[in-house]
C-alpha atoms as a PDB file:
ATOM      1  CA  MET A   1      29.864-185.478 -49.062  1.00  0.00           C
ATOM      2  CA  ALA A   2      33.663-185.581 -48.313  1.00  0.00           C
ATOM      3  CA  ASN A   3      34.825-185.641 -44.992  1.00  0.00           C
ATOM      4  CA  ARG A   4      36.286-182.454 -43.583  1.00  0.00           C
ATOM      5  CA  LYS A   5      39.470-182.695 -41.510  1.00  0.00           C
ATOM      6  CA  THR A   6      39.931-180.196 -38.586  1.00  0.00           C
ATOM      7  CA  THR A   7      43.532-179.321 -37.523  1.00  0.00           C
ATOM      8  CA  ASN A   8      44.351-177.724 -34.307  1.00  0.00           C
ATOM      9  CA  THR A   9      47.285-175.463 -34.602  1.00  0.00           C
ATOM     10  CA  ALA A  10      49.635-173.874 -31.880  1.00  0.00           C
ATOM     11  CA  THR A  11      48.099-170.631 -30.485  1.00  0.00           C
ATOM     12  CA  ALA A  12      49.821-167.841 -28.701  1.00  0.00           C
ATOM     13  CA  ILE A  13      48.646-166.762 -25.381  1.00  0.00           C
ATOM     14  CA  ALA A  14      47.957-163.207 -24.236  1.00  0.00           C
ATOM     15  CA  ASP A  15      49.274-161.908 -21.032  1.00  0.00           C
ATOM     16  CA  SER A  16      45.727-161.483 -19.643  1.00  0.00           C
ATOM     17  CA  ASN A  17      45.746-165.450 -19.315  1.00  0.00           C
ATOM     18  CA  PHE A  18      48.311-165.476 -16.761  1.00  0.00           C
ATOM     19  CA  VAL A  19      48.236-163.665 -13.365  1.00  0.00           C
ATOM     20  CA  ILE A  20      51.000-163.319 -10.813  1.00  0.00           C
ATOM     21  CA  SER A  21      48.780-164.002  -7.811  1.00  0.00           C
ATOM     22  CA  SER A  22      51.363-163.618  -4.923  1.00  0.00           C
ATOM     23  CA  ILE A  23      54.888-162.765  -4.359  1.00  0.00           C
ATOM     24  CA  SER A  24      56.800-163.659  -0.993  1.00  0.00           C
ATOM     25  CA  PRO A  25      58.441-161.718   0.388  1.00  0.00           C
ATOM     26  CA  PRO A  26      56.554-158.765  -0.806  1.00  0.00           C
ATOM     27  CA  THR A  27      58.013-156.588  -3.751  1.00  0.00           C
ATOM     28  CA  GLY A  28      60.178-154.090  -2.246  1.00  0.00           C
ATOM     29  CA  ASP A  29      62.547-156.619  -0.439  1.00  0.00           C
ATOM     30  CA  VAL A  30      65.046-158.563  -2.371  1.00  0.00           C
ATOM     31  CA  SER A  31      67.279-159.001   0.544  1.00  0.00           C
ATOM     32  CA  ALA A  32      65.310-161.979   1.799  1.00  0.00           C
ATOM     33  CA  LEU A  33      65.511-163.954  -1.353  1.00  0.00           C
ATOM     34  CA  PRO A  34      64.691-166.907  -2.187  1.00  0.00           C
ATOM     35  CA  THR A  35      61.382-165.571  -3.370  1.00  0.00           C
ATOM     36  CA  THR A  36      58.344-167.664  -3.998  1.00  0.00           C
ATOM     37  CA  ILE A  37      56.123-166.641  -6.823  1.00  0.00           C
ATOM     38  CA  VAL A  38      52.518-168.228  -7.537  1.00  0.00           C
ATOM     39  CA  ILE A  39      51.284-167.682 -11.035  1.00  0.00           C
ATOM     40  CA  THR A  40      47.786-168.608 -11.873  1.00  0.00           C
ATOM     41  CA  PHE A  41      46.728-169.845 -15.288  1.00  0.00           C
ATOM     42  CA  ASN A  42      43.325-169.417 -16.966  1.00  0.00           C
ATOM     43  CA  GLN A  43      41.794-172.832 -16.247  1.00  0.00           C
ATOM     44  CA  ASN A  44      41.174-173.654 -19.832  1.00  0.00           C
ATOM     45  CA  TYR A  45      45.062-174.197 -20.301  1.00  0.00           C
ATOM     46  CA  LEU A  46      46.790-177.345 -19.011  1.00  0.00           C
ATOM     47  CA  ARG A  47      50.506-178.404 -18.567  1.00  0.00           C
ATOM     48  CA  THR A  48      51.997-180.469 -21.365  1.00  0.00           C
ATOM     49  CA  SER A  49      53.987-182.370 -19.191  1.00  0.00           C
ATOM     50  CA  THR A  50      55.511-183.129 -15.707  1.00  0.00           C
ATOM     51  CA  ALA A  51      59.030-183.619 -17.105  1.00  0.00           C
ATOM     52  CA  THR A  52      59.774-180.234 -18.594  1.00  0.00           C
ATOM     53  CA  VAL A  53      57.395-177.627 -17.079  1.00  0.00           C
ATOM     54  CA  ILE A  54      59.467-174.445 -17.822  1.00  0.00           C
ATOM     55  CA  SER A  55      60.496-173.789 -21.323  1.00  0.00           C
ATOM     56  CA  HIS A  56      62.192-170.327 -20.648  1.00  0.00           C
ATOM     57  CA  TYR A  57      63.500-168.888 -17.307  1.00  0.00           C
ATOM     58  CA  ASN A  58      65.827-165.875 -16.645  1.00  0.00           C
ATOM     59  CA  LEU A  59      66.434-164.230 -13.391  1.00  0.00           C
ATOM     60  CA  THR A  60      68.982-161.351 -13.196  1.00  0.00           C
ATOM     61  CA  CYS A  61      70.057-159.449 -10.256  1.00  0.00           C
ATOM     62  CA  GLY A  62      72.593-156.585 -10.312  1.00  0.00           C
ATOM     63  CA  GLY A  63      74.069-158.271 -13.586  1.00  0.00           C
ATOM     64  CA  ASN A  64      74.206-161.830 -12.093  1.00  0.00           C
ATOM     65  CA  VAL A  65      72.302-164.244 -14.138  1.00  0.00           C
ATOM     66  CA  PHE A  66      71.107-167.379 -12.416  1.00  0.00           C
ATOM     67  CA  ALA A  67      70.543-170.513 -14.187  1.00  0.00           C
ATOM     68  CA  ALA A  68      67.397-172.304 -14.722  1.00  0.00           C
ATOM     69  CA  SER A  69      68.720-175.393 -12.814  1.00  0.00           C
ATOM     70  CA  SER A  70      68.619-173.241  -9.610  1.00  0.00           C
ATOM     71  CA  VAL A  71      64.770-172.711  -9.664  1.00  0.00           C
ATOM     72  CA  ASN A  72      62.473-174.946  -8.052  1.00  0.00           C
ATOM     73  CA  TYR A  73      58.774-175.188  -9.695  1.00  0.00           C
ATOM     74  CA  VAL A  74      55.693-177.235  -8.552  1.00  0.00           C
ATOM     75  CA  TYR A  75      52.593-177.434 -10.785  1.00  0.00           C
ATOM     76  CA  GLY A  76      49.155-177.299  -9.223  1.00  0.00           C
ATOM     77  CA  ALA A  77      45.649-177.744 -11.223  1.00  0.00           C
ATOM     78  CA  ASN A  78      45.806-174.183 -12.427  1.00  0.00           C
ATOM     79  CA  HIS A  79      49.017-172.571 -11.178  1.00  0.00           C
ATOM     80  CA  VAL A  80      52.695-173.083 -10.894  1.00  0.00           C
ATOM     81  CA  THR A  81      54.677-172.140  -7.924  1.00  0.00           C
ATOM     82  CA  VAL A  82      58.136-170.785  -8.625  1.00  0.00           C
ATOM     83  CA  THR A  83      60.931-170.628  -6.078  1.00  0.00           C
ATOM     84  CA  MET A  84      63.909-168.209  -6.987  1.00  0.00           C
ATOM     85  CA  PRO A  85      67.318-169.139  -5.730  1.00  0.00           C
ATOM     86  CA  ALA A  86      68.989-167.352  -2.747  1.00  0.00           C
ATOM     87  CA  VAL A  87      71.107-164.517  -4.229  1.00  0.00           C
ATOM     88  CA  GLY A  88      72.796-163.073  -1.156  1.00  0.00           C
ATOM     89  CA  ALA A  89      72.624-159.638   0.188  1.00  0.00           C
ATOM     90  CA  LEU A  90      71.873-156.988  -2.233  1.00  0.00           C
ATOM     91  CA  SER A  91      72.935-153.248  -2.090  1.00  0.00           C
ATOM     92  CA  ALA A  92      69.935-150.535  -2.095  1.00  0.00           C
ATOM     93  CA  GLY A  93      69.005-149.895  -5.645  1.00  0.00           C
ATOM     94  CA  THR A  94      69.927-153.340  -7.077  1.00  0.00           C
ATOM     95  CA  THR A  95      66.838-154.648  -9.191  1.00  0.00           C
ATOM     96  CA  CYS A  96      65.981-158.175 -10.060  1.00  0.00           C
ATOM     97  CA  TYR A  97      64.225-159.251 -13.027  1.00  0.00           C
ATOM     98  CA  PHE A  98      62.504-162.595 -13.911  1.00  0.00           C
ATOM     99  CA  SER A  99      60.681-164.049 -16.801  1.00  0.00           C
ATOM    100  CA  ILE A 100      59.343-167.471 -17.211  1.00  0.00           C
ATOM    101  CA  SER A 101      57.265-169.282 -19.779  1.00  0.00           C
ATOM    102  CA  PRO A 102      55.330-172.484 -18.582  1.00  0.00           C
ATOM    103  CA  ASN A 103      54.751-175.354 -21.189  1.00  0.00           C
ATOM    104  CA  VAL A 104      50.847-175.410 -21.392  1.00  0.00           C
ATOM    105  CA  ALA A 105      48.392-176.873 -23.886  1.00  0.00           C
ATOM    106  CA  ASN A 106      44.802-176.361 -24.542  1.00  0.00           C
ATOM    107  CA  GLU A 107      42.072-178.890 -23.272  1.00  0.00           C
ATOM    108  CA  ALA A 108      42.447-181.106 -26.271  1.00  0.00           C
ATOM    109  CA  GLY A 109      46.246-181.261 -25.556  1.00  0.00           C
ATOM    110  CA  TYR A 110      47.541-179.303 -28.420  1.00  0.00           C
ATOM    111  CA  PRO A 111      50.596-177.077 -27.383  1.00  0.00           C
ATOM    112  CA  ILE A 112      50.220-173.420 -27.076  1.00  0.00           C
ATOM    113  CA  VAL A 113      53.430-171.689 -27.910  1.00  0.00           C
ATOM    114  CA  GLY A 114      54.925-168.141 -27.139  1.00  0.00           C
ATOM    115  CA  SER A 115      54.837-165.447 -29.663  1.00  0.00           C
ATOM    116  CA  ARG A 116      57.936-163.395 -28.403  1.00  0.00           C
ATOM    117  CA  SER A 117      61.213-164.554 -29.512  1.00  0.00           C
ATOM    118  CA  ALA A 118      61.623-168.401 -28.922  1.00  0.00           C
ATOM    119  CA  ALA A 119      59.810-168.185 -25.740  1.00  0.00           C
ATOM    120  CA  TYR A 120      56.831-166.644 -24.308  1.00  0.00           C
ATOM    121  CA  LEU A 121      57.510-164.230 -21.477  1.00  0.00           C
ATOM    122  CA  LEU A 122      54.941-164.874 -18.869  1.00  0.00           C
ATOM    123  CA  THR A 123      56.144-161.687 -16.938  1.00  0.00           C
ATOM    124  CA  ASN A 124      58.057-158.811 -18.735  1.00  0.00           C
ATOM    125  CA  ASN A 125      60.514-157.268 -16.414  1.00  0.00           C
ATOM    126  CA  VAL A 126      58.777-157.610 -13.024  1.00  0.00           C
ATOM    127  CA  ALA A 127      60.948-155.677 -10.752  1.00  0.00           C
ATOM    128  CA  LEU A 128      61.678-156.509  -7.181  1.00  0.00           C
ATOM    129  CA  THR A 129      63.720-153.530  -5.633  1.00  0.00           C
ATOM    130  CA  ALA A 130      65.755-153.426  -2.577  1.00  0.00           C
ATOM    131  CA  ALA A 131      64.782-151.373   0.427  1.00  0.00           C
ATOM    132  CA  GLY A 132      66.393-147.920   0.248  1.00  0.00           C
ATOM    133  CA  ALA A 133      65.360-147.232  -3.192  1.00  0.00           C
ATOM    134  CA  THR A 134      62.437-146.346  -5.304  1.00  0.00           C
ATOM    135  CA  ALA A 135      61.116-148.441  -7.946  1.00  0.00           C
ATOM    136  CA  ALA A 136      62.989-148.491 -11.219  1.00  0.00           C
ATOM    137  CA  VAL A 137      61.187-147.042 -14.185  1.00  0.00           C
ATOM    138  CA  GLY A 138      61.832-147.730 -17.906  1.00  0.00           C
ATOM    139  CA  ALA A 139      63.314-151.070 -19.335  1.00  0.00           C
ATOM    140  CA  LEU A 140      66.288-153.232 -19.773  1.00  0.00           C
ATOM    141  CA  GLY A 141      68.933-152.007 -22.102  1.00  0.00           C
ATOM    142  CA  GLY A 142      72.531-150.651 -21.886  1.00  0.00           C
ATOM    143  CA  PRO A 143      74.967-151.114 -19.048  1.00  0.00           C
ATOM    144  CA  ALA A 144      73.785-150.723 -15.374  1.00  0.00           C
ATOM    145  CA  PHE A 145      74.982-147.703 -13.272  1.00  0.00           C
ATOM    146  CA  SER A 146      74.832-146.666  -9.714  1.00  0.00           C
ATOM    147  CA  GLU A 147      76.090-143.447  -8.239  1.00  0.00           C
ATOM    148  CA  THR A 148      76.192-141.546  -5.003  1.00  0.00           C
ATOM    149  CA  ALA A 149      77.927-138.403  -3.902  1.00  0.00           C
ATOM    150  CA  GLY A 150      80.491-140.513  -1.853  1.00  0.00           C
ATOM    151  CA  THR A 151      79.961-138.438   1.175  1.00  0.00           C
ATOM    152  CA  THR A 152      77.498-138.739   4.007  1.00  0.00           C
ATOM    153  CA  LEU A 153      76.427-134.981   3.537  1.00  0.00           C
ATOM    154  CA  GLY A 154      75.560-135.296  -0.250  1.00  0.00           C
ATOM    155  CA  ILE A 155      71.778-134.979  -1.064  1.00  0.00           C
ATOM    156  CA  LEU A 156      70.585-134.949  -4.672  1.00  0.00           C
ATOM    157  CA  SER A 157      69.492-131.314  -5.426  1.00  0.00           C
ATOM    158  CA  GLY A 158      69.313-131.204  -9.263  1.00  0.00           C
ATOM    159  CA  ILE A 159      69.691-133.005 -12.360  1.00  0.00           C
ATOM    160  CA  ASN A 160      71.162-131.978 -15.851  1.00  0.00           C
ATOM    161  CA  LEU A 161      69.624-133.693 -18.856  1.00  0.00           C
ATOM    162  CA  ARG A 162      69.861-133.991 -22.576  1.00  0.00           C
ATOM    163  CA  VAL A 163      66.529-134.272 -23.941  1.00  0.00           C
ATOM    164  CA  GLY A 164      64.711-134.891 -27.385  1.00  0.00           C
ATOM    165  CA  ALA A 165      62.120-137.495 -27.927  1.00  0.00           C
ATOM    166  CA  HIS A 166      63.832-139.396 -25.268  1.00  0.00           C
ATOM    167  CA  VAL A 167      66.117-138.596 -22.451  1.00  0.00           C
ATOM    168  CA  SER A 168      69.446-139.401 -23.916  1.00  0.00           C
ATOM    169  CA  ALA A 169      71.858-138.232 -21.122  1.00  0.00           C
ATOM    170  CA  LEU A 170      71.364-137.464 -17.255  1.00  0.00           C
ATOM    171  CA  GLN A 171      73.802-136.126 -14.675  1.00  0.00           C
ATOM    172  CA  GLY A 172      73.116-135.900 -10.941  1.00  0.00           C
ATOM    173  CA  GLN A 173      73.913-132.814  -8.827  1.00  0.00           C
ATOM    174  CA  TRP A 174      74.499-133.002  -5.178  1.00  0.00           C
ATOM    175  CA  GLN A 175      74.810-130.389  -2.465  1.00  0.00           C
ATOM    176  CA  GLU A 176      75.589-130.436   1.250  1.00  0.00           C
ATOM    177  CA  ASN A 177      72.818-131.433   3.525  1.00  0.00           C
ATOM    178  CA  PHE A 178      70.152-128.558   3.497  1.00  0.00           C
ATOM    179  CA  GLN A 179      72.846-125.727   3.250  1.00  0.00           C
ATOM    180  CA  ALA A 180      71.308-122.841   1.189  1.00  0.00           C
ATOM    181  CA  GLY A 181      73.608-121.942  -1.512  1.00  0.00           C
ATOM    182  CA  GLY A 182      76.304-124.652  -0.731  1.00  0.00           C
ATOM    183  CA  SER A 183      78.664-125.866  -3.305  1.00  0.00           C
ATOM    184  CA  VAL A 184      77.134-128.190  -6.106  1.00  0.00           C
ATOM    185  CA  ILE A 185      78.973-131.487  -6.915  1.00  0.00           C
ATOM    186  CA  ASN A 186      78.281-132.722 -10.556  1.00  0.00           C
ATOM    187  CA  GLY A 187      78.204-136.337 -10.957  1.00  0.00           C
ATOM    188  CA  ALA A 188      78.985-138.500 -14.063  1.00  0.00           C
ATOM    189  CA  VAL A 189      77.167-138.442 -17.287  1.00  0.00           C
ATOM    190  CA  HIS A 190      74.905-141.403 -17.912  1.00  0.00           C
ATOM    191  CA  GLY A 191      73.883-141.970 -21.462  1.00  0.00           C
ATOM    192  CA  ASP A 192      75.116-140.266 -24.583  1.00  0.00           C
ATOM    193  CA  GLY A 193      78.055-138.477 -22.994  1.00  0.00           C
ATOM    194  CA  LEU A 194      79.095-136.731 -26.390  1.00  0.00           C
ATOM    195  CA  ALA A 195      75.693-134.890 -26.305  1.00  0.00           C
ATOM    196  CA  ALA A 196      75.495-131.299 -24.756  1.00  0.00           C
ATOM    197  CA  LEU A 197      73.297-131.079 -21.788  1.00  0.00           C
ATOM    198  CA  ASN A 198      70.392-128.784 -22.591  1.00  0.00           C
ATOM    199  CA  VAL A 199      67.978-128.765 -19.399  1.00  0.00           C
ATOM    200  CA  ASN A 200      68.723-128.328 -15.854  1.00  0.00           C
ATOM    201  CA  PHE A 201      66.304-128.744 -12.815  1.00  0.00           C
ATOM    202  CA  SER A 202      67.245-127.378  -9.529  1.00  0.00           C
ATOM    203  CA  CYS A 203      65.379-127.661  -6.048  1.00  0.00           C
ATOM    204  CA  PRO A 204      64.607-124.326  -4.556  1.00  0.00           C
ATOM    205  CA  ASN A 205      66.911-123.329  -1.721  1.00  0.00           C
ATOM    206  CA  GLY A 206      66.438-125.408   1.336  1.00  0.00           C
ATOM    207  CA  MET A 207      65.018-128.355  -0.570  1.00  0.00           C
ATOM    208  CA  ARG A 208      66.349-131.633  -1.756  1.00  0.00           C
ATOM    209  CA  ILE A 209      65.091-134.222  -4.217  1.00  0.00           C
ATOM    210  CA  THR A 210      62.583-136.992  -2.806  1.00  0.00           C
ATOM    211  CA  GLY A 211      61.206-138.157  -6.101  1.00  0.00           C
ATOM    212  CA  LEU A 212      60.991-138.296  -9.803  1.00  0.00           C
ATOM    213  CA  ARG A 213      58.206-137.916 -12.346  1.00  0.00           C
ATOM    214  CA  GLY A 214      57.878-138.332 -16.039  1.00  0.00           C
ATOM    215  CA  ARG A 215      57.119-140.788 -18.814  1.00  0.00           C
ATOM    216  CA  ALA A 216      58.771-144.087 -19.518  1.00  0.00           C
ATOM    217  CA  GLY A 217      58.480-147.296 -21.913  1.00  0.00           C
ATOM    218  CA  ALA A 218      61.391-148.809 -23.543  1.00  0.00           C
ATOM    219  CA  TYR A 219      63.266-145.692 -22.452  1.00  0.00           C
ATOM    220  CA  VAL A 220      62.943-142.784 -20.161  1.00  0.00           C
ATOM    221  CA  ASN A 221      60.948-140.445 -22.444  1.00  0.00           C
ATOM    222  CA  ALA A 222      60.496-137.403 -20.038  1.00  0.00           C
ATOM    223  CA  LEU A 223      61.699-136.712 -16.500  1.00  0.00           C
ATOM    224  CA  GLY A 224      61.233-134.175 -13.918  1.00  0.00           C
ATOM    225  CA  ILE A 225      62.067-133.674 -10.214  1.00  0.00           C
ATOM    226  CA  VAL A 226      60.033-133.557  -6.702  1.00  0.00           C
ATOM    227  CA  CYS A 227      61.599-131.569  -4.042  1.00  0.00           C
ATOM    228  CA  GLN A 228      60.800-131.245  -0.238  1.00  0.00           C
ATOM    229  CA  ASP A 229      62.211-129.219   2.710  1.00  0.00           C
ATOM    230  CA  ARG A 230      64.059-130.763   5.736  1.00  0.00           C
ATOM    231  CA  ASP A 231      60.778-131.554   7.435  1.00  0.00           C
ATOM    232  CA  GLN A 232      58.993-132.691   4.308  1.00  0.00           C
ATOM    233  CA  ALA A 233      56.302-130.130   5.088  1.00  0.00           C
ATOM    234  CA  ALA A 234      56.907-128.014   1.834  1.00  0.00           C
ATOM    235  CA  TYR A 235      56.733-129.538  -1.744  1.00  0.00           C
ATOM    236  CA  TRP A 236      57.735-128.669  -5.192  1.00  0.00           C
ATOM    237  CA  GLU A 237      57.785-130.212  -8.398  1.00  0.00           C
ATOM    238  CA  SER A 238      59.572-129.267 -11.754  1.00  0.00           C
ATOM    239  CA  SER A 239      58.128-129.325 -15.288  1.00  0.00           C
ATOM    240  CA  LEU A 240      58.753-132.311 -17.335  1.00  0.00           C
ATOM    241  CA  ALA A 241      61.410-132.189 -20.059  1.00  0.00           C
ATOM    242  CA  GLY A 242      61.378-134.893 -22.978  1.00  0.00           C
ATOM    243  CA  GLY A 243      59.011-136.423 -25.225  1.00  0.00           C
ATOM    244  CA  SER A 244      55.152-137.593 -24.860  1.00  0.00           C
ATOM    245  CA  ALA A 245      55.801-141.486 -25.635  1.00  0.00           C
ATOM    246  CA  GLY A 246      55.651-143.840 -22.668  1.00  0.00           C
ATOM    247  CA  GLY A 247      53.400-144.082 -19.742  1.00  0.00           C
ATOM    248  CA  ALA A 248      53.183-141.538 -16.908  1.00  0.00           C
ATOM    249  CA  PHE A 249      55.079-142.339 -13.711  1.00  0.00           C
ATOM    250  CA  SER A 250      55.867-141.052 -10.350  1.00  0.00           C
ATOM    251  CA  VAL A 251      58.271-142.632  -7.752  1.00  0.00           C
ATOM    252  CA  ASN A 252      59.134-141.112  -4.452  1.00  0.00           C
ATOM    253  CA  CYS A 253      61.510-142.096  -1.755  1.00  0.00           C
ATOM    254  CA  PRO A 254      60.105-143.522   1.501  1.00  0.00           C
ATOM    255  CA  ALA A 255      58.762-140.856   4.085  1.00  0.00           C
ATOM    256  CA  GLY A 256      61.601-139.290   5.926  1.00  0.00           C
ATOM    257  CA  THR A 257      64.326-139.968   3.500  1.00  0.00           C
ATOM    258  CA  PHE A 258      66.005-138.061   0.683  1.00  0.00           C
ATOM    259  CA  ALA A 259      67.561-139.027  -2.564  1.00  0.00           C
ATOM    260  CA  ASP A 260      71.528-139.357  -2.256  1.00  0.00           C
ATOM    261  CA  GLY A 261      71.973-141.440  -5.237  1.00  0.00           C
ATOM    262  CA  ILE A 262      70.811-142.544  -8.708  1.00  0.00           C
ATOM    263  CA  SER A 263      70.883-145.971 -10.476  1.00  0.00           C
ATOM    264  CA  GLY A 264      69.752-147.301 -13.569  1.00  0.00           C
ATOM    265  CA  ARG A 265      70.770-148.487 -17.157  1.00  0.00           C
ATOM    266  CA  SER A 266      71.964-146.178 -20.112  1.00  0.00           C
ATOM    267  CA  GLY A 267      73.511-146.884 -23.439  1.00  0.00           C
ATOM    268  CA  SER A 268      72.894-144.114 -26.163  1.00  0.00           C
ATOM    269  CA  ASN A 269      69.792-143.261 -24.190  1.00  0.00           C
ATOM    270  CA  LEU A 270      68.697-143.285 -20.486  1.00  0.00           C
ATOM    271  CA  ASN A 271      66.897-146.794 -20.506  1.00  0.00           C
ATOM    272  CA  GLN A 272      66.025-146.950 -16.920  1.00  0.00           C
ATOM    273  CA  ILE A 273      66.194-144.937 -13.647  1.00  0.00           C
ATOM    274  CA  ALA A 274      65.556-145.212  -9.747  1.00  0.00           C
ATOM    275  CA  LEU A 275      66.638-143.070  -6.887  1.00  0.00           C
ATOM    276  CA  LEU A 276      68.766-144.248  -4.050  1.00  0.00           C
ATOM    277  CA  CYS A 277      67.385-143.065  -0.620  1.00  0.00           C
ATOM    278  CA  ARG A 278      68.473-142.567   2.931  1.00  0.00           C
END
């Protein structure tokens, strides 16, 4: 009987084999970077070498991209500790994204390769959001934007949208403090500026925006607003406008604060959105 030859081949790894076990400082504070992240592996996977332990790395904060050479990483038996570089003070609403791919192998020593582009993304758009803002929802894509009314009295009271299967355009509306019937300031249109806005959501008199709800994935698919009164004792939320794709989300300003700005990313659609709060 002829001998049979067995060949081990490279294998893609599922996200479930990697766990972000800790982030220090905790998510929500990027002003204190450098940030240390501990990533735990399934113990069946081993590093391939001590010389090249990270085959893909990216850290982007507010449009600034930090090179892999600025990262410190140390391997343990079944984990890697990654220390991101100091990025300096960041304004509220700035979001940092990181993704890395460690070189790992199965127990026999055969390499396990990534399945996304040239490198496997261990984490896909894990966001650390500066204090004074809600978490960002949606995904990377299109230029970043950030907008406030430019006055200490301006608080978001409504939004104008262009919607279809996705939210393709967004415009914020500001009013002075909690003045009922005060003049409305329309902001810039983010997204498809050539499309007519076809949905308006406005807070009831005496209320201002404190949160957003909707659906998001690769784009912001549907959007609605959450409003509260000055004492945050009364609560109102709009319906949702847009499509049914993506996962449901709800983000809110910290207790006692209101939305005075919006930030995100947009191209021909609204890719990402967050509220700036004060």
